[in-house]
Coordinates of C-alpha atoms in Angstrom, one line a residue:
M20 CA 0.0 0.0 0.0
F21 CA 2.4 2.6 1.1
T22 CA 5.7 2.7 -0.6
Q23 CA 8.7 3.8 1.3
V24 CA 10.5 6.8 -0.2
T25 CA 14.2 6.5 0.2
E26 CA 16.7 9.2 -0.6
P27 CA 19.4 8.3 -3.1
V28 CA 22.7 7.3 -1.5
Q29 CA 25.4 9.7 -2.5
E30 CA 28.8 8.3 -2.7
T31 CA 31.7 10.6 -1.8
L32 CA 35.2 10.3 -3.0
Q33 CA 38.0 10.0 -0.5
N34 CA 40.2 13.0 -0.2
V35 CA 43.4 12.1 -2.0
Y36 CA 45.3 14.7 0.0
T37 CA 44.3 13.0 3.3
P38 CA 45.1 9.3 3.4
F39 CA 44.4 9.1 7.1
P40 CA 41.1 9.5 9.0
L41 CA 41.0 12.7 11.1
L42 CA 41.7 11.0 14.5
A43 CA 44.7 9.1 13.1
H44 CA 46.0 12.2 11.4
I45 CA 45.8 14.2 14.6
I46 CA 47.5 11.5 16.6
F47 CA 50.3 11.3 14.0
V48 CA 50.8 15.1 13.9
V49 CA 50.8 15.4 17.7
A50 CA 53.4 12.6 18.1
A51 CA 55.6 14.0 15.4
V52 CA 55.5 17.6 16.7
A53 CA 56.3 16.3 20.2
V54 CA 59.4 14.5 18.9
F55 CA 60.5 17.6 16.9
F56 CA 60.1 19.8 20.0
I57 CA 62.1 17.3 22.1
Q58 CA 64.8 17.3 19.5
F59 CA 64.8 21.1 19.4
Y60 CA 65.1 21.2 23.2
R61 CA 68.0 18.6 23.2
K62 CA 69.9 19.8 20.2
G63 CA 68.7 23.3 19.5
G64 CA 68.4 23.2 15.7
I65 CA 65.9 25.6 14.2
H66 CA 65.2 23.0 11.5
Y67 CA 63.4 20.9 14.2
L68 CA 60.9 23.8 14.6
L69 CA 60.4 24.0 10.9
M70 CA 59.8 20.3 10.6
A71 CA 57.2 20.6 13.4
A72 CA 55.5 23.4 11.5
A73 CA 55.5 21.5 8.3
T74 CA 54.0 18.5 9.9
A75 CA 51.4 20.5 11.8
S76 CA 50.4 22.4 8.6
T77 CA 49.2 19.1 7.0
L78 CA 46.2 19.3 9.2
I79 CA 44.8 21.8 6.8
T80 CA 44.1 18.9 4.4
Q81 CA 41.3 17.8 6.9
M82 CA 39.3 20.9 6.3
P83 CA 35.9 20.2 4.5
G84 CA 36.1 21.2 0.9
F85 CA 39.9 21.2 0.9
S86 CA 40.3 19.0 -2.2
S87 CA 38.0 21.2 -4.2
S88 CA 39.7 24.5 -3.3
R89 CA 42.6 25.1 -5.6
T90 CA 43.6 28.1 -3.6
L91 CA 44.1 26.2 -0.4
I92 CA 46.0 23.5 -2.2
F93 CA 48.3 26.1 -3.8
I94 CA 48.9 27.9 -0.5
L95 CA 49.8 24.6 1.3
E96 CA 52.1 23.6 -1.5
I97 CA 54.0 26.9 -1.4
E98 CA 54.1 26.8 2.4
E99 CA 55.6 23.2 2.4
I100 CA 58.1 24.2 -0.3
V101 CA 59.3 27.2 1.7
L102 CA 59.5 25.1 4.9
C103 CA 61.4 22.3 3.2
I104 CA 63.9 24.8 1.8
G105 CA 64.3 26.4 5.2
I106 CA 64.9 22.9 6.7
I107 CA 67.6 22.1 4.2
V108 CA 69.3 25.5 4.8
F109 CA 69.3 25.2 8.6
V110 CA 70.4 21.5 8.5
I111 CA 73.4 22.5 6.3
L112 CA 74.2 25.5 8.6
S113 CA 74.0 23.3 11.7
A114 CA 76.3 20.7 10.1
V115 CA 78.8 23.4 9.2
K116 CA 78.7 24.9 12.7
R117 CA 79.2 21.5 14.2
K118 CA 82.2 20.8 12.0
R119 CA 83.6 24.2 12.8
N120 CA 83.2 23.5 16.6
K121 CA 84.9 20.1 16.2
L122 CA 87.9 21.7 14.4
S123 CA 88.2 24.5 17.0
D124 CA 88.1 21.9 19.8
A125 CA 90.8 19.8 18.1
A126 CA 93.1 22.8 17.4
P127 CA 94.1 23.6 21.0
S128 CA 94.9 20.0 21.8
Q129 CA 97.3 20.0 18.8
D130 CA 99.1 23.1 20.1
K131 CA 99.4 21.5 23.5
E132 CA 101.0 18.4 21.9
Q133 CA 103.6 20.5 20.1
G134 CA 104.8 22.2 23.3
L135 CA 105.4 19.0 25.2
S136 CA 108.7 17.1 25.3
E137 CA 109.0 13.7 23.6
K138 CA 108.4 11.8 26.8
S139 CA 105.5 14.0 27.8
Q140 CA 104.0 13.5 24.3
L141 CA 104.1 9.7 24.7
E142 CA 102.4 10.0 28.1
Y143 CA 99.8 12.4 26.6
Q144 CA 99.1 10.0 23.7
E145 CA 98.7 7.1 26.2
E146 CA 96.2 9.2 28.2
K147 CA 94.2 10.0 25.0
L148 CA 94.2 6.3 24.1
K149 CA 92.9 5.3 27.6
E150 CA 90.1 7.9 27.3
I151 CA 89.1 6.5 23.8
K152 CA 89.1 3.0 25.2
R153 CA 87.0 4.0 28.1
T154 CA 84.4 5.7 25.9
E155 CA 84.3 2.7 23.6
E156 CA 83.8 0.4 26.5
D157 CA 81.0 2.6 27.8
I158 CA 79.3 2.6 24.4
A159 CA 79.7 -1.2 24.1
K160 CA 78.1 -1.7 27.5
D161 CA 74.8 -0.1 26.6
P162 CA 74.6 1.0 22.9
V163 CA 70.9 1.9 23.2
D164 CA 71.4 4.5 25.9
N165 CA 74.5 5.9 24.2
A166 CA 73.1 5.9 20.7
F167 CA 72.3 9.6 20.6
E168 CA 74.9 11.0 23.1
K169 CA 77.7 11.8 20.7
G170 CA 75.7 13.9 18.3
D171 CA 78.0 13.0 15.4
S172 CA 75.3 11.1 13.5
D173 CA 73.9 12.3 10.2
L174 CA 70.6 10.7 11.3
D175 CA 69.9 13.7 13.5
I176 CA 67.9 15.3 10.7
Y177 CA 65.5 12.4 10.7
L178 CA 64.8 12.4 14.4

C-alpha cells in the first residue's frame, strides 16, 4: 500500500590529500610535533621547529572542501616548499657549525701536543688512548642509551 520513499545514496570520493582519517592524522601530527620539539630542546636546531611546523600544517588537508579548493591546495604547496627549503638550509648551517666547533676543539689540543717534550707527548698520547678505550667500553656496555649521546650522527635530521 504505502511505498517507502528513500533518498538516493550519495557516494563521496575519498580526499586524495588526506590518506588518514581525522583522528589518526591528529595523533600522528601530535606525536611528530612532540618528537621535533624534544629534539629542538635537546639539540637546539631551528630545523626541528620548521619540521614541526611543516608536519602540523598538514592538518589543513582535513578541512571540509579542501580537495575542491585550488587556492588552499596552492597555499599549502607553497608553504611546504618554503618550509622544506628552510629545513635544508638550517640543516646545512647546523652541520657546518658542528664541524667548525669540532675543528676548533681539536686545534688547542694539537698546540698542547707541540709544546710537550717527547716523553710528555708519549704520556699524553697514552692518556688519550685510555680515554678513547673508556668511551668505547661505555658505548659497548649499553649501545641503546648511548646511541644519541655523541651527536655525530647524520641521522639527526630524521629524528
